[in-house]
PDB file of C-alpha atoms in Angstrom:
ATOM      1  CA  MET E   1       8.828  -7.258  -7.699  1.00  0.00           C
ATOM      2  CA  PHE E   2      10.765  -7.921 -11.569  1.00  0.00           C
ATOM      3  CA  LYS E   3       9.437 -11.762 -10.818  1.00  0.00           C
ATOM      4  CA  ASN E   4       5.871 -10.377 -10.538  1.00  0.00           C
ATOM      5  CA  VAL E   5       6.123  -7.942 -13.652  1.00  0.00           C
ATOM      6  CA  PHE E   6       6.824 -11.088 -15.543  1.00  0.00           C
ATOM      7  CA  ALA E   7       4.913 -13.566 -14.342  1.00  0.00           C
ATOM      8  CA  SER E   8       1.150 -14.474 -15.851  1.00  0.00           C
ATOM      9  CA  GLY E   9      -0.254 -11.283 -16.207  1.00  0.00           C
ATOM     10  CA  PHE E  10       2.739  -9.799 -18.166  1.00  0.00           C
ATOM     11  CA  LEU E  11       0.093 -10.125 -21.917  1.00  0.00           C
ATOM     12  CA  VAL E  12      -2.777  -8.718 -19.411  1.00  0.00           C
ATOM     13  CA  ARG E  13      -0.630  -5.922 -18.348  1.00  0.00           C
ATOM     14  CA  THR E  14       1.150  -5.287 -21.335  1.00  0.00           C
ATOM     15  CA  ALA E  15      -2.171  -4.824 -23.393  1.00  0.00           C
ATOM     16  CA  HIS E  16      -3.305  -2.579 -21.098  1.00  0.00           C
ATOM     17  CA  THR E  17      -0.815  -0.124 -21.785  1.00  0.00           C
ATOM     18  CA  VAL E  18      -0.544  -0.605 -25.287  1.00  0.00           C
ATOM     19  CA  LEU E  19      -4.171   0.272 -25.910  1.00  0.00           C
ATOM     20  CA  THR E  20      -4.380   2.756 -23.366  1.00  0.00           C
ATOM     21  CA  TRP E  21      -1.603   5.186 -25.353  1.00  0.00           C
ATOM     22  CA  SER E  22      -2.923   3.953 -28.762  1.00  0.00           C
ATOM     23  CA  VAL E  23      -6.196   5.748 -28.062  1.00  0.00           C
ATOM     24  CA  ALA E  24      -4.582   8.806 -26.574  1.00  0.00           C
ATOM     25  CA  LEU E  25      -2.508   8.417 -29.598  1.00  0.00           C
ATOM     26  CA  VAL E  26      -5.259   7.792 -32.429  1.00  0.00           C
ATOM     27  CA  LEU E  27      -6.934  11.534 -30.198  1.00  0.00           C
ATOM     28  CA  PHE E  28      -3.837  13.590 -31.007  1.00  0.00           C
ATOM     29  CA  LEU E  29      -3.684  12.498 -34.618  1.00  0.00           C
ATOM     30  CA  HIS E  30      -7.188  13.171 -35.613  1.00  0.00           C
ATOM     31  CA  ASP E  31      -8.814  16.324 -35.806  1.00  0.00           C
ATOM     32  CA  THR E  32     -10.509  16.657 -32.086  1.00  0.00           C
ATOM     33  CA  ASP E  33     -10.356  19.146 -29.446  1.00  0.00           C
ATOM     34  CA  LEU E  34      -7.348  17.863 -28.115  1.00  0.00           C
ATOM     35  CA  ARG E  35      -5.042  18.399 -31.545  1.00  0.00           C
ATOM     36  CA  LYS E  36      -6.774  21.643 -31.838  1.00  0.00           C
ATOM     37  CA  GLN E  37      -5.668  23.079 -28.756  1.00  0.00           C
ATOM     38  CA  GLU E  38      -1.934  21.610 -28.834  1.00  0.00           C
ATOM     39  CA  GLU E  39      -1.637  23.427 -31.974  1.00  0.00           C
ATOM     40  CA  ASN E  40      -2.742  26.959 -31.338  1.00  0.00           C
ATOM     41  CA  GLY E  41       0.098  26.373 -28.514  1.00  0.00           C
ATOM     42  CA  GLU E  42      -3.024  26.336 -25.527  1.00  0.00           C
ATOM     43  CA  LEU E  43      -0.922  23.174 -23.881  1.00  0.00           C
ATOM     44  CA  LEU E  44      -2.964  23.055 -20.518  1.00  0.00           C
ATOM     45  CA  GLN E  45      -5.420  20.270 -21.003  1.00  0.00           C
ATOM     46  CA  PRO E  46      -2.995  18.444 -23.749  1.00  0.00           C
ATOM     47  CA  VAL E  47      -0.198  18.151 -20.737  1.00  0.00           C
ATOM     48  CA  LEU E  48      -3.319  17.848 -18.143  1.00  0.00           C
ATOM     49  CA  PHE E  49      -4.742  14.495 -20.537  1.00  0.00           C
ATOM     50  CA  VAL E  50      -1.409  12.967 -20.890  1.00  0.00           C
ATOM     51  CA  LEU E  51      -0.718  13.418 -17.108  1.00  0.00           C
ATOM     52  CA  LEU E  52      -4.470  11.849 -15.637  1.00  0.00           C
ATOM     53  CA  VAL E  53      -3.489   8.951 -18.978  1.00  0.00           C
ATOM     54  CA  LEU E  54      -0.034   8.169 -17.110  1.00  0.00           C
ATOM     55  CA  ALA E  55      -1.654   8.346 -13.537  1.00  0.00           C
ATOM     56  CA  SER E  56      -4.338   5.442 -14.707  1.00  0.00           C
ATOM     57  CA  VAL E  57      -1.679   3.795 -16.539  1.00  0.00           C
ATOM     58  CA  LEU E  58       1.039   3.518 -13.488  1.00  0.00           C
ATOM     59  CA  LEU E  59      -2.196   3.447 -10.876  1.00  0.00           C
ATOM     60  CA  TYR E  60      -2.973  -0.319 -12.424  1.00  0.00           C
ATOM     61  CA  PHE E  61       0.606  -1.462 -12.377  1.00  0.00           C
ATOM     62  CA  ALA E  62       0.746  -0.514  -8.352  1.00  0.00           C
ATOM     63  CA  VAL E  63      -2.647  -2.158  -8.147  1.00  0.00           C
ATOM     64  CA  SER E  64      -1.672  -5.171  -9.788  1.00  0.00           C
ATOM     65  CA  LEU E  65       1.665  -5.706  -8.294  1.00  0.00           C
ATOM     66  CA  MET E  66       0.690  -4.483  -4.576  1.00  0.00           C
ATOM     67  CA  ASP E  67       0.509  -7.417  -2.119  1.00  0.00           C
ATOM     68  CA  PRO E  68      -3.670  -7.688  -1.339  1.00  0.00           C
ATOM     69  CA  GLY E  69      -3.211  -8.727   2.135  1.00  0.00           C
ATOM     70  CA  PHE E  70      -2.058 -12.277   1.504  1.00  0.00           C
ATOM     71  CA  ILE E  71      -1.308 -14.417   4.483  1.00  0.00           C
ATOM     72  CA  LEU E  72       2.325 -15.957   5.023  1.00  0.00           C
ATOM     73  CA  SER E  73       1.303 -19.301   5.121  1.00  0.00           C
ATOM     74  CA  ASP E  74      -2.213 -20.903   5.821  1.00  0.00           C
ATOM     75  CA  ASN E  75      -1.472 -23.697   7.383  1.00  0.00           C
ATOM     76  CA  GLU E  76       0.726 -22.303   9.988  1.00  0.00           C
ATOM     77  CA  MET E  77      -1.552 -19.636  11.127  1.00  0.00           C
ATOM     78  CA  LYS E  78      -5.584 -20.102  12.343  1.00  0.00           C
ATOM     79  CA  GLN E  79      -7.319 -17.726   8.916  1.00  0.00           C
ATOM     80  CA  PRO E  80      -8.884 -14.662   9.971  1.00  0.00           C
ATOM     81  CA  MET E  81     -11.988 -13.969  10.080  1.00  0.00           C
ATOM     82  CA  ARG E  82     -13.730 -12.215   6.565  1.00  0.00           C
ATOM     83  CA  ALA E  83      -9.897 -13.723   4.663  1.00  0.00           C
ATOM     84  CA  LYS E  84     -10.545 -16.119   2.039  1.00  0.00           C
ATOM     85  CA  HIS E  85      -8.314 -18.806  -0.080  1.00  0.00           C
ATOM     86  CA  CYS E  86      -7.943 -17.442  -3.586  1.00  0.00           C
ATOM     87  CA  GLN E  87      -7.945 -20.423  -5.787  1.00  0.00           C
ATOM     88  CA  THR E  88      -5.872 -18.727  -8.219  1.00  0.00           C
ATOM     89  CA  CYS E  89      -3.367 -17.152  -6.933  1.00  0.00           C
ATOM     90  CA  LYS E  90      -3.229 -20.070  -4.731  1.00  0.00           C
ATOM     91  CA  ARG E  91      -3.032 -17.933  -1.055  1.00  0.00           C
ATOM     92  CA  CYS E  92      -5.348 -16.949   1.330  1.00  0.00           C
ATOM     93  CA  VAL E  93      -5.950 -13.194   1.268  1.00  0.00           C
ATOM     94  CA  ARG E  94      -7.036 -10.754   4.303  1.00  0.00           C
ATOM     95  CA  ARG E  95     -10.906  -9.239   3.361  1.00  0.00           C
ATOM     96  CA  TYR E  96     -11.101 -10.997   0.617  1.00  0.00           C
ATOM     97  CA  ASP E  97     -13.183  -8.821  -2.352  1.00  0.00           C
ATOM     98  CA  HIS E  98     -12.920 -10.702  -5.378  1.00  0.00           C
ATOM     99  CA  HIS E  99      -9.769 -12.061  -7.839  1.00  0.00           C
ATOM    100  CA  CYS E 100      -9.652  -9.371 -11.001  1.00  0.00           C
ATOM    101  CA  PRO E 101      -8.339 -10.652 -14.832  1.00  0.00           C
ATOM    102  CA  TRP E 102      -7.720  -7.486 -15.470  1.00  0.00           C
ATOM    103  CA  ILE E 103      -5.021  -6.575 -12.921  1.00  0.00           C
ATOM    104  CA  GLU E 104      -4.392 -10.300 -12.894  1.00  0.00           C
ATOM    105  CA  ASN E 105      -4.507 -10.365  -8.405  1.00  0.00           C
ATOM    106  CA  CYS E 106      -6.554 -10.578  -5.834  1.00  0.00           C
ATOM    107  CA  VAL E 107      -7.902  -7.428  -4.350  1.00  0.00           C
ATOM    108  CA  GLY E 108      -8.195  -7.338  -0.535  1.00  0.00           C
ATOM    109  CA  GLU E 109      -7.052  -5.470   2.632  1.00  0.00           C
ATOM    110  CA  ARG E 110      -4.345  -3.744   1.469  1.00  0.00           C
ATOM    111  CA  ASN E 111      -5.026  -2.707  -2.063  1.00  0.00           C
ATOM    112  CA  HIS E 112      -8.935  -1.940  -1.790  1.00  0.00           C
ATOM    113  CA  ARG E 113      -9.015   1.357  -1.552  1.00  0.00           C
ATOM    114  CA  TRP E 114      -6.348   1.823  -4.349  1.00  0.00           C
ATOM    115  CA  PHE E 115      -8.295  -0.343  -6.961  1.00  0.00           C
ATOM    116  CA  ILE E 116     -10.969   2.390  -6.290  1.00  0.00           C
ATOM    117  CA  LEU E 117      -8.590   5.229  -7.042  1.00  0.00           C
ATOM    118  CA  TYR E 118      -7.371   3.690  -9.723  1.00  0.00           C
ATOM    119  CA  LEU E 119     -11.029   3.170 -11.108  1.00  0.00           C
ATOM    120  CA  TRP E 120     -11.482   6.736 -10.445  1.00  0.00           C
ATOM    121  CA  VAL E 121      -8.664   8.004 -12.196  1.00  0.00           C
ATOM    122  CA  GLN E 122      -9.532   5.325 -15.248  1.00  0.00           C
ATOM    123  CA  LEU E 123     -13.219   6.600 -15.082  1.00  0.00           C
ATOM    124  CA  GLY E 124     -11.756  10.546 -15.470  1.00  0.00           C
ATOM    125  CA  ALA E 125      -9.227   9.508 -17.992  1.00  0.00           C
ATOM    126  CA  LEU E 126     -12.148   7.846 -20.377  1.00  0.00           C
ATOM    127  CA  LEU E 127     -14.873  10.129 -19.769  1.00  0.00           C
ATOM    128  CA  TRP E 128     -12.590  13.512 -20.866  1.00  0.00           C
ATOM    129  CA  GLY E 129     -11.097  11.248 -23.978  1.00  0.00           C
ATOM    130  CA  PHE E 130     -14.680  10.023 -24.944  1.00  0.00           C
ATOM    131  CA  HIS E 131     -15.231  14.196 -25.358  1.00  0.00           C
ATOM    132  CA  PHE E 132     -12.065  14.283 -27.091  1.00  0.00           C
ATOM    133  CA  ALA E 133     -13.328  11.666 -29.705  1.00  0.00           C
ATOM    134  CA  TRP E 134     -16.506  13.012 -30.211  1.00  0.00           C
ATOM    135  CA  SER E 135     -15.257  16.242 -31.105  1.00  0.00           C
ATOM    136  CA  GLY E 136     -12.883  15.071 -33.457  1.00  0.00           C
ATOM    137  CA  PHE E 137     -16.065  13.369 -36.115  1.00  0.00           C
ATOM    138  CA  GLY E 138     -16.261  15.305 -39.316  1.00  0.00           C
ATOM    139  CA  TYR E 139     -18.674  15.542 -42.202  1.00  0.00           C
ATOM    140  CA  ALA E 140     -18.342  13.414 -45.124  1.00  0.00           C
ATOM    141  CA  PRO E 141     -20.633  13.723 -48.509  1.00  0.00           C
ATOM    142  CA  THR E 142     -20.982   9.881 -48.759  1.00  0.00           C
ATOM    143  CA  TRP E 143     -21.048   7.212 -45.107  1.00  0.00           C
ATOM    144  CA  LYS E 144     -18.188   4.683 -47.483  1.00  0.00           C
ATOM    145  CA  SER E 145     -15.585   7.855 -46.969  1.00  0.00           C
ATOM    146  CA  TRP E 146     -16.915   8.934 -43.440  1.00  0.00           C
ATOM    147  CA  LEU E 147     -15.349   5.900 -42.190  1.00  0.00           C
ATOM    148  CA  GLN E 148     -12.234   5.820 -44.235  1.00  0.00           C
ATOM    149  CA  GLN E 149     -11.800   9.422 -42.304  1.00  0.00           C
ATOM    150  CA  ASN E 150     -13.053   8.522 -38.732  1.00  0.00           C
ATOM    151  CA  GLY E 151     -12.033   4.954 -39.175  1.00  0.00           C
ATOM    152  CA  PHE E 152      -9.579   4.468 -36.625  1.00  0.00           C
ATOM    153  CA  LEU E 153     -11.351   7.279 -34.265  1.00  0.00           C
ATOM    154  CA  LEU E 154     -14.986   5.312 -34.223  1.00  0.00           C
ATOM    155  CA  ALA E 155     -12.953   2.464 -32.981  1.00  0.00           C
ATOM    156  CA  ALA E 156     -11.433   4.249 -30.401  1.00  0.00           C
ATOM    157  CA  PHE E 157     -14.682   5.930 -30.097  1.00  0.00           C
ATOM    158  CA  GLY E 158     -16.461   2.354 -29.440  1.00  0.00           C
ATOM    159  CA  LEU E 159     -13.757   1.042 -26.672  1.00  0.00           C
ATOM    160  CA  VAL E 160     -13.800   3.907 -24.589  1.00  0.00           C
ATOM    161  CA  ALA E 161     -17.534   4.552 -24.826  1.00  0.00           C
ATOM    162  CA  VAL E 162     -17.192   0.720 -23.695  1.00  0.00           C
ATOM    163  CA  PHE E 163     -14.865   0.709 -21.080  1.00  0.00           C
ATOM    164  CA  SER E 164     -16.546   4.075 -19.323  1.00  0.00           C
ATOM    165  CA  VAL E 165     -19.708   1.863 -18.710  1.00  0.00           C
ATOM    166  CA  VAL E 166     -17.424  -0.686 -17.670  1.00  0.00           C
ATOM    167  CA  VAL E 167     -15.804   1.493 -15.174  1.00  0.00           C
ATOM    168  CA  ILE E 168     -19.131   3.471 -13.749  1.00  0.00           C
ATOM    169  CA  LEU E 169     -20.654  -0.265 -12.810  1.00  0.00           C
ATOM    170  CA  LEU E 170     -18.196  -1.187 -11.363  1.00  0.00           C
ATOM    171  CA  LEU E 171     -17.312   2.203  -9.336  1.00  0.00           C
ATOM    172  CA  GLY E 172     -20.665   1.980  -8.647  1.00  0.00           C
ATOM    173  CA  CYS E 173     -20.504  -1.153  -7.575  1.00  0.00           C
ATOM    174  CA  HIS E 174     -17.227  -0.614  -5.071  1.00  0.00           C
ATOM    175  CA  LEU E 175     -18.666   2.157  -3.457  1.00  0.00           C
ATOM    176  CA  TYR E 176     -22.205   0.647  -2.699  1.00  0.00           C
ATOM    177  CA  LEU E 177     -20.357  -2.219  -1.106  1.00  0.00           C
ATOM    178  CA  VAL E 178     -17.928  -0.353   0.821  1.00  0.00           C
ATOM    179  CA  SER E 179     -20.693   1.843   2.007  1.00  0.00           C
ATOM    180  CA  CYS E 180     -21.720  -0.845   3.622  1.00  0.00           C
ATOM    181  CA  ASN E 181     -18.583  -2.093   5.031  1.00  0.00           C
ATOM    182  CA  THR E 182     -19.681  -5.758   2.587  1.00  0.00           C
ATOM    183  CA  THR E 183     -16.783  -7.356   0.168  1.00  0.00           C
ATOM    184  CA  THR E 184     -17.488  -8.458  -3.274  1.00  0.00           C
ATOM    185  CA  TRP E 185     -17.099 -12.315  -2.088  1.00  0.00           C
ATOM    186  CA  GLU E 186     -19.368 -11.655   0.863  1.00  0.00           C
ATOM    187  CA  PHE E 187     -22.539  -9.835  -0.736  1.00  0.00           C
ATOM    188  CA  MET E 188     -22.028 -12.549  -3.303  1.00  0.00           C
ATOM    189  CA  SER E 189     -21.622 -16.180  -1.233  1.00  0.00           C
ATOM    190  CA  ARG E 190     -23.450 -15.094   2.089  1.00  0.00           C
ATOM    191  CA  HIS E 191     -25.405 -18.169   2.437  1.00  0.00           C
ATOM    192  CA  ARG E 192     -21.757 -20.323   1.988  1.00  0.00           C
ATOM    193  CA  ILE E 193     -19.957 -18.260   4.656  1.00  0.00           C
ATOM    194  CA  SER E 194     -20.000 -20.050   8.077  1.00  0.00           C
ATOM    195  CA  TYR E 195     -20.154 -16.125   9.893  1.00  0.00           C
ATOM    196  CA  LEU E 196     -23.168 -15.348   7.575  1.00  0.00           C
ATOM    197  CA  LYS E 197     -25.494 -18.335   7.447  1.00  0.00           C
ATOM    198  CA  HIS E 198     -27.267 -17.409  11.078  1.00  0.00           C
ATOM    199  CA  CYS E 199     -27.639 -13.357  10.219  1.00  0.00           C
ATOM    200  CA  GLY E 200     -30.762 -12.291   7.794  1.00  0.00           C
ATOM    201  CA  THR E 201     -30.814 -11.275   4.039  1.00  0.00           C
ATOM    202  CA  ASP E 202     -30.645  -7.573   5.437  1.00  0.00           C
ATOM    203  CA  GLU E 203     -28.541  -8.405   8.425  1.00  0.00           C
ATOM    204  CA  ASN E 204     -24.744  -7.376   8.393  1.00  0.00           C
ATOM    205  CA  PRO E 205     -22.704  -8.082  11.445  1.00  0.00           C
ATOM    206  CA  PHE E 206     -20.023  -5.391  10.020  1.00  0.00           C
ATOM    207  CA  ASP E 207     -22.018  -2.410   9.289  1.00  0.00           C
ATOM    208  CA  GLN E 208     -20.879   0.594  11.493  1.00  0.00           C
ATOM    209  CA  GLY E 209     -23.217   3.284   9.333  1.00  0.00           C
ATOM    210  CA  THR E 210     -22.081   4.365   6.357  1.00  0.00           C
ATOM    211  CA  PHE E 211     -20.038   7.761   7.220  1.00  0.00           C
ATOM    212  CA  ARG E 212     -18.180   5.224  10.025  1.00  0.00           C
ATOM    213  CA  ASN E 213     -17.804   2.462   7.009  1.00  0.00           C
ATOM    214  CA  LEU E 214     -16.509   4.892   4.621  1.00  0.00           C
ATOM    215  CA  TRP E 215     -14.219   6.389   7.424  1.00  0.00           C
ATOM    216  CA  SER E 216     -12.401   2.600   8.498  1.00  0.00           C
ATOM    217  CA  PHE E 217     -11.770   1.864   4.671  1.00  0.00           C
ATOM    218  CA  PHE E 218      -9.929   5.299   3.145  1.00  0.00           C
ATOM    219  CA  CYS E 219      -8.324   6.077   6.757  1.00  0.00           C
ATOM    220  CA  VAL E 220      -8.171   3.581   8.587  1.00  0.00           C
ATOM    221  CA  CYS E 221      -5.064   2.793   7.562  1.00  0.00           C
ATOM    222  CA  HIS E 222      -3.764  -0.364  10.091  1.00  0.00           C
ATOM    223  CA  THR E 223      -5.267  -3.973   9.946  1.00  0.00           C
ATOM    224  CA  VAL E 224      -8.901  -4.090  11.539  1.00  0.00           C
ATOM    225  CA  VAL E 225      -9.793  -6.731  13.483  1.00  0.00           C
ATOM    226  CA  TRP E 226     -13.032  -8.154  12.419  1.00  0.00           C
ATOM    227  CA  GLU E 227     -13.836 -10.850  15.371  1.00  0.00           C
ATOM    228  CA  LYS E 228     -13.935  -7.327  17.562  1.00  0.00           C
ATOM    229  CA  VAL E 229     -15.680  -5.608  15.006  1.00  0.00           C
ATOM    230  CA  TYR E 230     -18.491  -8.902  14.672  1.00  0.00           C
ATOM    231  CA  PHE E 231     -18.576  -8.867  18.202  1.00  0.00           C
ATOM    232  CA  ARG E 232     -18.922  -5.409  19.466  1.00  0.00           C
ATOM    233  CA  GLU E 233     -16.193  -6.030  21.864  1.00  0.00           C
ATOM    234  CA  GLY E 234     -14.607  -2.534  22.984  1.00  0.00           C
ATOM    235  CA  SER E 235     -15.972   1.213  22.724  1.00  0.00           C
ATOM    236  CA  ASP E 236     -14.126   1.777  19.479  1.00  0.00           C
ATOM    237  CA  PRO E 237     -13.091  -1.765  17.793  1.00  0.00           C
ATOM    238  CA  VAL E 238     -11.714  -0.010  14.404  1.00  0.00           C
TER     239      VAL E 238
END
């Protein structure tokens, strides 16, 4: 695990951590609702916000260092259905979704649900930070003095706004794909995937209904034999 920490994603993980805590520090230093509550002795929201930010950072590291479902050897065993060889990681991943450059890791069978949980927690921290940043903007007689007074807060607000939009879109897309029991790779490249080429545009052989798809994704922890689902073998293949 320690070898992975200092691999190619070390700078990305460091940048993510520094950026996250820098934005949180700006919100504490400026005259936001967060600082006002801290000065008034109302520590509940500040403590909860710090814990939420800490949880988002820990989940980020967990997902980035977690095994996404690597297959031990591409040459010694047959590639299971829905697996794909990642050109970046140079390894085959079970139920491959995509390779995420932000976490410097693949998103696959074993860490996909944790990736979505990370997005939920990150979105909560971002929206809360957005609210606190908005509350800190003060009045100034001129634009120059306003920028001098709120420059760092404005930069933090802009970053939080941009990342909030990105996380909302990413989370919405993943929840939609999960509800259909498809992956990003299958959705984007179905015309090149052998087991989906013969299917119609709206046909998905893995779709078992929205409820069962969500249940299988979030609540079933063992490895699914997708060949059985694909060919509908057995009464309860999942």
